Amino acid sequence: MEQQQNHTFSADTGKLLKLMIHSLYSNKEIFLRELVSNAADAADKLRFKALSDDSLFENDSVLRVRLSFDKEAKTITISDNGIGMTRDEVIEHLGTIAKSGTSDFFEQLSGDQAKDTQLIGQFGVGFYSSFIVADKVVVNTRKAGAAADTGTSWSSTGESDYSVVSMSKEERGTEIILHLRDDETEFLNDYKLRTVVAKYSDHISIPVEMYVEAIAEIENKDGENTPAVPAKWESITKASALWSCAKSDLKDEDYQTFYKHIANDFENPLTWSHNKVEGEQEYTSLLYIPKRAPFDLWNREKAHGLKLYVQRVFIMDDAEQFMPTYLRFVKGILDSNDLPLNVSREILQDNRITAKLRSACTKRVLSMLTKFAKKNAEEYNVFWEQFGQVLKEGPAEDMGNKDKIAKLFRFSSTHTDAIEQTVSLDAYIERMQEEQKHIYYITADSFNAAKNSPHLELLRKKGIEVLLLSDRVDEWLLSHLPEYADKKFTSVTQGDLDLGKLDSEDDKKEQEKQETEFASFIERVKEVLGDKVKEVRITHRLTATPSCIVADSDDMSTQMAKLMAQMGQPVPESKPIFELNPEHVMVIKLADMADEELFKQWSELLFEQAILSEKGSLDDPSEFVNRINKLLLGG
């Protein structure tokens, strides 16, 4: 017999084992959910592989998961007759966490047990959950289609190492034997195991069976004996694909339990949509919106997508072809009657049916979210807090649905002046003034910078609502969403602030008068600033601030330039427009200033203040400080 080989767990695996046992102990029964789920997946994978090679069934095509326990040995055994594993696969899958985003996962752990438990649930503990209740785990497995003597036995106490040895295994598939800790004997009970399986795994498509002991013949007084019942394996689950059931036959708890099964989540979903479509396309979809964003939402390498079935035969996990990237948080299944059973990811890529299914699923999710937002405004705000920035990727990726996506957006605005993003575009439009033609917005590095920007002064005075945008993605979003409901998005920091009929005739006459009166002053300032600016002009957007800078309507905005620089992209060179408030005392005094050197210093100072207010930094801060000091000392 081959000598046993010992291996050491990878650092991440060992760390996760310790963390998981500590964090998940209060929810320890999930080990059974995870192991039954893995076993059912193994059976599904064999069924798919056998479509092209039915010899893999080895004359046994009835797939099942079996569960048994031994009180004396204090063991629970979960077995399946699914795809099984080779020796190399055992080492790869059981000896290390082969997941992208593992380092991100550990970085986000906070030490708060409730939060960490949620993160671990999102990460997907799978097989390792065995060690929550077991102090030793043995895995015996053989790959379907391989010789009986190519089996592998893996064992570990969940400490720092594990052992692997070859074995002979007549039945294909995998058998997991849990040697329970002394304080976990509650699971050595038929009723307990049945209850846990019913709670978590009732609607998986592979039947779960438990062994029923034989019952001897019973002698009755009337002479008619009750016949003996032989020992047998008995199915303890419905083993019906939940999505194939009629909605009227399902309770909320059924949907919630199934979600936890497919999403590796501890929490219930926020909402879901279950639909069966017949006609040109025949398919069933069951789509869920999680309550909380996964820790690796921004990891582009992370696989995402729906579980794909064809005629109830499992085909693949993470079929990303049926859901756009901006909806990558959606969980669920898609069961198509139109796709071929031998479909591959490559075939899905350029398939006409795939495109139609993707379009239908996308519209279904957008419709589900729209209805949810209308019915549950407060809960929708929680969803937006978790997934809003991802949804903002939508208009760039999916122009055909951009209006449906934009309807779901929420922003901060001067209507509430609150950092919480609760204002919809429809609500903004409802509050627009009678002659207002545009949706006004401002972008900034932070909410407070947007809220307190001098560019809002006139608009606040006139009671015109402005969206306060401070997410990094906002500038990029609006470059792909120029209008909504025939209302153009207009930046208050770019170009002329043309309020159209929102300005009275008296206002316009006063503006023209000021431009004439200050014309020579404006020329003097232009001469001082030279090629630092594109233009100097009188402003009509300020009421309390002496000056500001704006970008020309044809130039890139300040925020977009910052975003491109942060991404390492080349930024086109542009110069700001410098605007001065003719009603501010500093500007009035500056206009009357005869000393040319003082005029130069004060003009430069007002310009630098405006840059600092808009950009948050200066190219030469020391020059700015020296200028202030000089003026404080009297010039």
XYZ file of C-alpha atoms in Angstrom:
635
model
C 0.000 0.000 0.000
C 1.214 3.472 -0.860
C 2.694 5.460 2.013
C 0.650 8.336 3.361
C 1.788 11.792 2.247
C 1.493 14.762 4.590
C 0.916 18.312 3.344
C 0.650 21.696 5.038
C -2.383 23.897 4.460
C -1.770 27.142 2.583
C -1.501 30.152 4.910
C -4.888 31.513 3.805
C -6.617 28.167 4.355
C -5.234 27.752 7.866
C -6.210 31.310 8.729
C -9.739 30.807 7.408
C -10.223 27.563 9.342
C -9.403 29.195 12.675
C -11.489 32.251 11.900
C -14.463 30.271 10.676
C -14.669 27.931 13.663
C -14.721 30.971 15.948
C -17.087 33.168 13.923
C -19.651 30.630 12.695
C -20.061 28.549 15.822
C -23.391 30.202 16.681
C -24.710 29.099 13.269
C -22.959 25.741 13.195
C -25.712 23.716 11.498
C -24.800 25.363 8.186
C -22.043 22.730 7.823
C -24.769 20.335 6.675
C -26.178 22.839 4.190
C -22.703 23.374 2.704
C -21.804 19.682 2.433
C -25.176 18.630 0.997
C -24.958 21.518 -1.478
C -21.462 20.439 -2.578
C -22.636 16.843 -2.961
C -25.624 17.904 -5.074
C -23.331 20.058 -7.240
C -21.057 17.045 -7.793
C -24.069 15.015 -8.952
C -25.186 17.851 -11.258
C -21.704 18.036 -12.782
C -21.696 14.309 -13.509
C -25.107 14.520 -15.155
C -23.765 17.258 -17.445
C -20.531 15.376 -18.297
C -22.500 12.192 -18.988
C -24.451 13.942 -21.742
C -21.413 13.457 -23.964
C -20.097 10.253 -22.304
C -22.729 8.125 -20.576
C -20.117 5.534 -19.576
C -19.324 7.897 -16.684
C -22.539 6.696 -15.037
C -20.910 3.250 -14.628
C -24.340 1.594 -15.025
C -25.803 3.714 -12.208
C -27.562 6.821 -13.545
C -29.772 7.452 -10.500
C -28.019 10.345 -8.775
C -28.436 10.949 -5.055
C -26.898 12.294 -1.856
C -26.896 10.041 1.209
C -26.720 10.994 4.865
C -26.091 8.646 7.805
C -24.748 8.719 11.356
C -23.135 6.325 13.833
C -23.768 7.106 17.499
C -21.063 4.790 18.795
C -18.353 6.076 16.483
C -19.721 9.651 16.803
C -19.604 10.165 13.031
C -21.810 11.679 10.345
C -21.296 10.564 6.740
C -22.391 12.534 3.671
C -21.885 10.685 0.393
C -22.753 11.222 -3.260
C -22.396 9.268 -6.479
C -21.426 12.351 -8.444
C -18.373 13.355 -10.440
C -15.762 12.609 -7.735
C -12.162 13.880 -7.651
C -8.718 12.775 -8.722
C -5.789 12.918 -6.299
C -4.566 16.198 -7.811
C -8.045 17.707 -7.558
C -8.262 16.679 -3.903
C -5.020 18.518 -3.109
C -6.067 21.520 -5.211
C -9.575 21.884 -3.783
C -9.156 20.730 -0.183
C -5.641 21.951 0.544
C -5.954 25.563 -0.494
C -8.458 28.336 -1.076
C -8.229 28.798 -4.830
C -10.283 31.968 -4.907
C -9.582 35.390 -6.333
C -10.236 38.128 -3.826
C -8.955 36.141 -0.828
C -6.598 38.917 0.259
C -9.416 41.478 -0.072
C -11.554 39.236 2.119
C -9.004 39.139 4.932
C -8.401 42.893 4.697
C -12.084 43.602 5.293
C -12.341 41.526 8.463
C -13.000 43.940 11.313
C -12.944 41.864 14.492
C -16.670 42.498 14.930
C -18.081 38.961 15.101
C -21.458 39.824 13.552
C -19.866 41.624 10.585
C -17.151 38.998 10.127
C -19.725 36.199 10.153
C -21.537 37.946 7.301
C -18.291 38.311 5.333
C -17.386 34.660 5.835
C -20.845 33.696 4.622
C -20.365 35.791 1.483
C -16.937 34.276 0.877
C -18.449 30.809 0.840
C -17.045 28.436 3.448
C -18.045 25.255 1.626
C -16.198 22.117 2.664
C -14.233 23.847 5.443
C -17.441 24.309 7.454
C -16.971 20.637 8.443
C -14.490 21.742 11.103
C -17.105 23.798 12.948
C -18.456 20.549 14.423
C -15.741 17.965 13.671
C -12.272 17.524 15.133
C -11.336 15.177 12.297
C -12.611 14.953 8.712
C -11.990 12.105 6.259
C -12.783 12.419 2.547
C -12.823 9.295 0.368
C -13.323 9.955 -3.338
C -12.938 8.501 -6.831
C -13.397 10.235 -10.173
C -16.276 8.962 -12.315
C -14.969 6.758 -15.131
C -11.656 6.016 -13.393
C -10.534 2.593 -12.150
C -11.581 1.495 -8.644
C -7.970 1.491 -7.417
C -7.473 5.198 -8.282
C -9.409 6.462 -5.273
C -7.959 8.973 -2.817
C -8.419 9.357 0.930
C -7.831 12.801 2.486
C -7.891 13.447 6.223
C -7.213 16.354 8.572
C -7.868 17.568 12.097
C -8.224 21.138 10.825
C -4.980 22.274 12.392
C -2.002 22.997 10.165
C -1.766 19.957 7.909
C -3.588 17.164 6.106
C -2.697 13.741 4.731
C -3.420 12.067 1.400
C -3.219 8.366 0.569
C -4.394 6.236 -2.363
C -7.241 3.798 -1.795
C -9.538 1.435 -3.630
C -13.129 2.678 -3.942
C -15.703 0.651 -5.838
C -18.354 3.395 -6.041
C -17.604 6.609 -7.871
C -18.174 9.922 -6.092
C -17.257 11.326 -2.702
C -17.824 10.270 0.896
C -17.168 12.716 3.746
C -16.905 11.321 7.282
C -17.105 13.836 10.122
C -15.728 12.744 13.508
C -17.759 15.006 15.770
C -16.397 16.895 18.739
C -17.583 15.609 22.118
C -20.002 18.534 22.527
C -21.644 18.127 19.097
C -23.538 14.878 19.662
C -26.892 16.658 19.100
C -26.340 15.942 15.402
C -26.255 12.170 16.023
C -30.013 12.172 15.806
C -32.306 11.206 12.944
C -34.861 13.951 13.618
C -32.210 16.662 13.995
C -30.550 15.798 10.686
C -33.874 15.583 8.841
C -34.914 18.961 10.264
C -31.698 20.697 9.202
C -31.824 19.186 5.700
C -35.481 20.205 5.306
C -34.617 23.717 6.460
C -31.747 24.321 4.035
C -31.874 21.765 1.220
C -35.474 20.728 0.588
C -35.622 22.104 -2.944
C -32.297 21.064 -4.414
C -32.879 18.967 -7.518
C -30.872 15.932 -6.308
C -32.675 13.768 -3.702
C -31.142 13.496 -0.228
C -31.617 10.078 1.357
C -31.276 8.781 4.910
C -30.916 5.175 5.991
C -33.960 3.685 7.712
C -33.251 0.674 9.909
C -35.189 -2.557 9.370
C -38.309 -3.133 11.463
C -38.897 -6.720 12.569
C -42.245 -8.451 12.169
C -44.604 -7.564 15.015
C -46.866 -10.250 16.486
C -50.381 -9.009 17.215
C -52.880 -10.589 19.626
C -55.481 -11.040 16.899
C -53.095 -13.326 15.069
C -52.518 -10.984 12.131
C -48.875 -9.998 12.371
C -47.530 -6.649 11.117
C -45.058 -7.580 8.391
C -41.386 -6.752 8.724
C -40.065 -3.670 6.934
C -36.631 -4.109 5.361
C -33.900 -1.533 5.870
C -33.756 0.995 3.059
C -32.540 4.387 1.902
C -35.442 6.846 2.023
C -35.644 10.241 0.341
C -36.101 13.021 2.921
C -36.339 15.971 0.508
C -38.809 17.036 -2.156
C -35.981 16.851 -4.719
C -37.914 19.127 -7.041
C -36.250 22.132 -8.626
C -37.866 25.000 -6.748
C -38.031 27.202 -9.837
C -40.124 24.565 -11.630
C -42.819 24.712 -8.935
C -45.887 26.926 -9.305
C -45.499 30.225 -7.462
C -48.789 29.551 -5.678
C -47.248 26.420 -4.123
C -44.280 28.285 -2.645
C -43.966 30.386 0.493
C -41.578 33.268 1.101
C -39.581 30.935 3.339
C -39.078 28.537 0.409
C -37.654 31.303 -1.769
C -35.477 32.623 1.063
C -34.051 29.206 1.892
C -33.290 28.472 -1.750
C -31.542 31.838 -2.073
C -29.247 31.006 0.844
C -28.479 27.678 -0.827
C -27.415 29.167 -4.176
C -25.874 32.420 -2.913
C -23.876 31.255 0.129
C -25.583 33.999 2.110
C -26.693 34.015 5.720
C -29.234 36.796 5.240
C -32.536 36.709 3.394
C -32.616 38.425 -0.010
C -34.046 41.910 -0.369
C -36.495 40.867 -3.088
C -36.862 38.336 -5.896
C -38.685 37.633 -9.157
C -39.845 34.181 -10.284
C -41.084 33.913 -13.875
C -41.958 31.195 -16.355
C -42.055 32.345 -19.988
C -43.615 30.401 -22.854
C -43.858 31.350 -26.508
C -41.020 32.212 -28.869
C -38.645 31.648 -25.943
C -39.314 29.063 -23.252
C -37.455 29.554 -20.009
C -37.834 29.993 -16.269
C -35.900 32.550 -14.276
C -35.605 33.029 -10.528
C -33.657 36.211 -9.823
C -32.667 37.575 -6.417
C -31.389 40.925 -5.147
C -29.115 40.454 -2.093
C -29.492 42.657 0.948
C -25.793 43.393 1.248
C -22.946 43.937 -1.209
C -20.321 41.153 -1.251
C -16.835 42.059 -0.046
C -15.425 41.486 -3.542
C -18.012 43.482 -5.513
C -15.259 45.564 -7.122
C -12.992 42.616 -7.925
C -13.094 42.378 -11.722
C -11.608 38.859 -11.659
C -14.454 37.583 -9.508
C -16.778 35.280 -11.419
C -20.396 36.394 -11.465
C -23.583 35.438 -13.231
C -26.510 33.059 -12.982
C -26.647 29.311 -12.491
C -27.556 27.960 -15.922
C -29.785 24.932 -16.439
C -31.058 23.514 -19.710
C -34.277 21.517 -19.342
C -33.523 21.258 -15.588
C -30.055 19.810 -16.263
C -27.349 21.833 -14.523
C -24.903 23.269 -17.076
C -22.675 25.793 -15.290
C -22.242 28.244 -12.438
C -21.525 31.932 -13.025
C -22.971 32.161 -16.534
C -22.102 35.847 -16.923
C -23.517 36.013 -20.475
C -27.068 36.433 -19.150
C -26.530 39.453 -16.915
C -24.696 42.722 -17.684
C -21.712 43.667 -15.535
C -23.560 46.516 -13.812
C -26.003 43.904 -12.447
C -23.240 41.539 -11.299
C -24.686 41.479 -7.775
C -27.838 39.633 -8.971
C -28.062 35.979 -7.909
C -30.327 33.309 -9.305
C -30.958 30.617 -11.864
C -31.976 30.514 -15.505
C -33.470 27.318 -16.927
C -33.819 27.377 -20.734
C -35.659 24.925 -22.970
C -34.100 26.395 -26.122
C -30.350 26.116 -25.553
C -28.587 22.852 -26.483
C -27.557 20.556 -23.622
C -23.958 20.542 -24.844
C -23.701 24.329 -24.637
C -20.343 25.822 -23.593
C -19.248 29.304 -22.518
C -17.803 29.829 -26.004
C -21.082 28.873 -27.696
C -23.021 31.144 -25.326
C -20.833 34.104 -26.272
C -22.193 34.535 -29.809
C -25.575 32.878 -29.528
C -28.827 34.532 -30.668
C -30.814 32.807 -27.912
C -28.291 34.000 -25.318
C -28.748 37.617 -26.433
C -32.536 37.366 -26.106
C -32.324 35.713 -22.692
C -29.850 38.352 -21.496
C -32.149 41.139 -22.641
C -35.162 39.531 -20.956
C -33.343 38.893 -17.655
C -31.923 42.429 -17.611
C -35.348 44.005 -18.134
C -36.799 41.703 -15.493
C -34.265 42.880 -12.897
C -34.751 46.564 -13.756
C -38.529 46.143 -13.537
C -38.215 44.293 -10.218
C -36.081 47.090 -8.758
C -38.433 49.799 -10.060
C -41.431 48.135 -8.389
C -39.470 47.541 -5.208
C -38.381 51.200 -5.032
C -41.981 52.349 -5.457
C -43.348 50.029 -2.762
C -40.469 50.092 -0.266
C -38.726 53.469 -0.433
C -36.770 53.049 2.809
C -35.567 49.539 1.978
C -34.661 50.702 -1.518
C -32.449 53.388 0.004
C -30.590 50.560 1.788
C -30.187 48.793 -1.568
C -28.904 52.015 -3.149
C -26.341 52.486 -0.399
C -25.009 48.985 -1.087
C -25.200 48.798 -4.890
C -25.787 52.324 -6.221
C -22.262 52.921 -7.497
C -22.343 49.658 -9.461
C -25.705 50.541 -10.985
C -24.201 53.858 -12.137
C -22.045 51.841 -14.561
C -25.258 50.973 -16.407
C -25.806 53.799 -18.936
C -22.304 53.327 -20.377
C -22.727 49.558 -20.741
C -26.404 49.374 -21.674
C -27.529 52.404 -23.701
C -30.767 50.686 -24.691
C -31.931 50.599 -21.073
C -30.330 53.838 -19.863
C -33.650 55.538 -19.031
C -34.859 52.505 -17.057
C -31.540 52.444 -15.190
C -31.567 56.208 -14.550
C -35.043 55.895 -13.033
C -33.410 53.812 -10.285
C -30.712 56.383 -9.461
C -30.695 58.266 -6.173
C -28.696 61.419 -5.409
C -28.082 63.989 -2.718
C -29.473 67.420 -3.554
C -29.989 70.912 -2.188
C -33.619 69.913 -1.557
C -32.547 67.862 1.459
C -28.936 69.044 1.913
C -28.354 65.578 3.410
C -25.454 63.277 2.576
C -27.861 60.344 2.149
C -28.628 59.762 -1.532
C -32.430 59.582 -1.567
C -33.507 61.956 -4.374
C -34.721 60.319 -7.595
C -34.623 62.080 -10.955
C -38.407 61.816 -11.210
C -38.788 63.551 -7.834
C -36.353 66.275 -8.952
C -38.351 66.883 -12.149
C -41.623 67.075 -10.196
C -40.131 69.912 -8.116
C -38.673 71.833 -11.078
C -39.770 75.439 -11.429
C -42.274 76.239 -14.159
C -39.801 77.663 -16.679
C -36.910 75.343 -15.719
C -35.573 73.349 -18.683
C -32.455 71.708 -17.210
C -31.475 69.337 -14.396
C -28.720 71.248 -12.587
C -25.872 69.430 -10.872
C -22.478 69.981 -9.308
C -19.649 67.446 -8.943
C -17.013 67.613 -6.219
C -14.533 65.483 -4.263
C -16.838 65.255 -1.255
C -20.428 65.899 -0.275
C -19.467 68.913 1.845
C -17.399 70.403 -0.978
C -20.410 70.119 -3.293
C -22.921 71.351 -0.714
C -20.858 74.429 0.225
C -19.643 75.351 -3.254
C -19.965 79.052 -4.121
C -21.342 78.007 -7.518
C -24.659 77.242 -5.798
C -25.199 80.691 -4.287
C -27.500 82.204 -6.921
C -29.384 78.933 -7.463
C -30.035 78.576 -3.741
C -31.247 82.183 -3.636
C -33.694 81.479 -6.473
C -34.821 78.168 -4.926
C -33.550 76.074 -7.842
C -32.661 72.521 -6.789
C -29.177 71.222 -7.629
C -27.986 67.599 -7.475
C -24.904 67.248 -5.248
C -22.642 64.601 -6.818
C -19.536 63.383 -5.014
C -19.082 59.733 -6.083
C -15.993 59.201 -8.249
C -18.125 57.627 -10.961
C -20.548 60.579 -11.281
C -18.702 62.652 -13.896
C -18.159 59.567 -16.021
C -21.824 58.593 -15.564
C -23.118 61.928 -16.855
C -20.852 61.749 -19.891
C -23.019 58.748 -20.894
C -26.319 60.168 -19.633
C -26.677 63.645 -21.171
C -30.410 63.894 -20.446
C -33.332 62.255 -18.689
C -37.017 62.645 -19.581
C -36.065 65.280 -22.212
C -34.318 67.365 -19.543
C -30.654 68.076 -20.192
C -28.141 67.670 -17.354
C -26.333 70.986 -16.869
C -23.262 71.537 -14.706
C -23.299 74.710 -12.600
C -19.486 74.838 -12.801
C -19.149 74.778 -16.582
C -19.829 77.427 -19.213
C -22.336 80.276 -18.797
C -24.981 79.742 -16.145
C -27.903 80.486 -18.445
C -31.096 80.255 -16.412
C -33.239 81.298 -19.369
C -36.665 82.488 -18.233
C -35.744 81.780 -14.611
C -33.924 85.121 -14.760
C -36.279 88.127 -14.767
C -35.950 90.932 -17.309
C -34.789 93.226 -14.493
C -32.052 90.705 -13.597
C -30.859 90.584 -17.197
C -30.766 94.393 -17.505
C -28.786 94.654 -14.263
C -26.302 92.054 -15.525
C -25.772 93.946 -18.789
C -25.282 97.197 -16.852
C -22.641 95.616 -14.574
C -20.761 94.137 -17.537
C -20.548 97.605 -19.098
C -19.531 99.359 -15.851
C -16.808 96.829 -15.028
C -15.454 96.370 -18.567
C -12.222 98.317 -17.995
C -11.696 96.586 -14.621
C -12.048 93.171 -16.288
C -9.403 94.161 -18.847
C -6.983 95.121 -16.037
C -7.433 91.730 -14.354
C -6.929 89.950 -17.701
C -3.664 91.810 -18.128
C -2.469 90.683 -14.675
C -3.376 86.997 -15.097
C -2.307 86.743 -18.724
C -2.199 83.177 -20.078
C -3.200 81.621 -16.746
C -6.832 82.038 -17.796
C -8.925 81.549 -20.907
C -11.176 84.478 -20.008
C -12.035 86.904 -17.197
C -15.646 88.012 -16.856
C -18.314 89.314 -14.507
C -20.241 86.513 -12.782
C -23.964 86.252 -12.152
C -23.799 82.958 -10.244
C -22.272 84.318 -6.993
C -23.970 86.259 -4.194
C -21.639 85.913 -1.173
C -18.264 84.948 -2.660
C -15.934 87.375 -4.482
C -14.788 85.036 -7.269
C -14.834 81.562 -8.763
C -13.391 79.629 -11.670
C -15.439 77.656 -14.183
C -14.562 75.401 -17.096
C -15.532 76.401 -20.600
C -18.497 74.422 -21.905
C -16.209 72.801 -24.516
C -13.478 71.899 -22.009
C -13.194 68.977 -19.623
C -14.626 69.675 -16.166
C -12.313 69.937 -13.161
C -13.677 66.711 -11.655
C -13.310 64.731 -14.888
C -9.724 65.968 -15.247
C -8.994 64.791 -11.681
C -10.572 61.403 -12.364
C -8.522 60.863 -15.520
C -5.314 61.912 -13.749
C -6.017 59.434 -10.922
C -6.504 56.696 -13.522
C -3.167 57.571 -15.132
C -4.834 58.853 -18.301
C -3.511 61.893 -20.220
C -5.501 65.036 -19.390
C -6.038 67.594 -22.191
C -4.611 70.983 -21.268
C -7.223 73.676 -20.628
C -7.390 77.023 -18.860
C -10.142 78.143 -16.508
C -12.531 81.055 -16.891
C -12.168 83.467 -13.951
C -15.409 85.086 -12.797
C -15.665 88.074 -10.424
C -18.697 89.102 -8.372
C -19.374 92.834 -9.020
C -21.520 93.116 -5.885
C -18.869 91.852 -3.459
C -17.072 94.496 -1.387
C -13.609 93.045 -2.180
C -14.227 93.255 -5.928
C -15.638 96.782 -5.650
C -12.538 97.895 -3.686
C -10.248 96.129 -6.142
C -11.911 97.910 -9.065
C -11.148 101.273 -7.426
C -7.543 100.371 -6.542
C -5.008 102.719 -8.167
C -1.774 101.099 -6.895
C -0.852 98.720 -9.722
C 1.320 96.436 -7.550
C -1.443 96.070 -4.946
C -3.977 95.534 -7.729
C -1.776 92.765 -9.141
C -1.317 91.054 -5.745
C -5.050 91.158 -4.887
C -6.078 89.956 -8.363
C -3.655 87.008 -8.077
C -4.917 86.255 -4.566
C -8.588 86.169 -5.601
C -7.686 83.925 -8.536
C -5.714 81.511 -6.318
C -8.540 81.432 -3.764
C -10.973 80.495 -6.528
C -8.665 77.701 -7.727
C -8.239 76.410 -4.174
C -12.002 76.415 -3.643
C -12.656 74.513 -6.877
C -9.681 72.135 -7.118
C -8.676 71.753 -3.477
C -4.988 72.397 -4.212
C -2.562 74.827 -5.856
C 0.474 74.205 -8.061
C 2.573 76.489 -5.824
C 1.109 76.748 -2.286
C 4.182 78.578 -0.930
C 3.679 81.455 -3.381
C 0.059 81.709 -2.204
C 1.145 81.829 1.471
C 3.817 84.443 0.737
C 1.270 86.583 -1.086
C -1.148 86.465 1.858
C 1.625 87.321 4.315
C 2.738 90.243 2.169
C -0.795 91.647 1.937
C -1.364 91.166 5.681
C 1.732 93.290 6.283
C 0.242 96.033 4.153
C 1.493 95.126 0.714
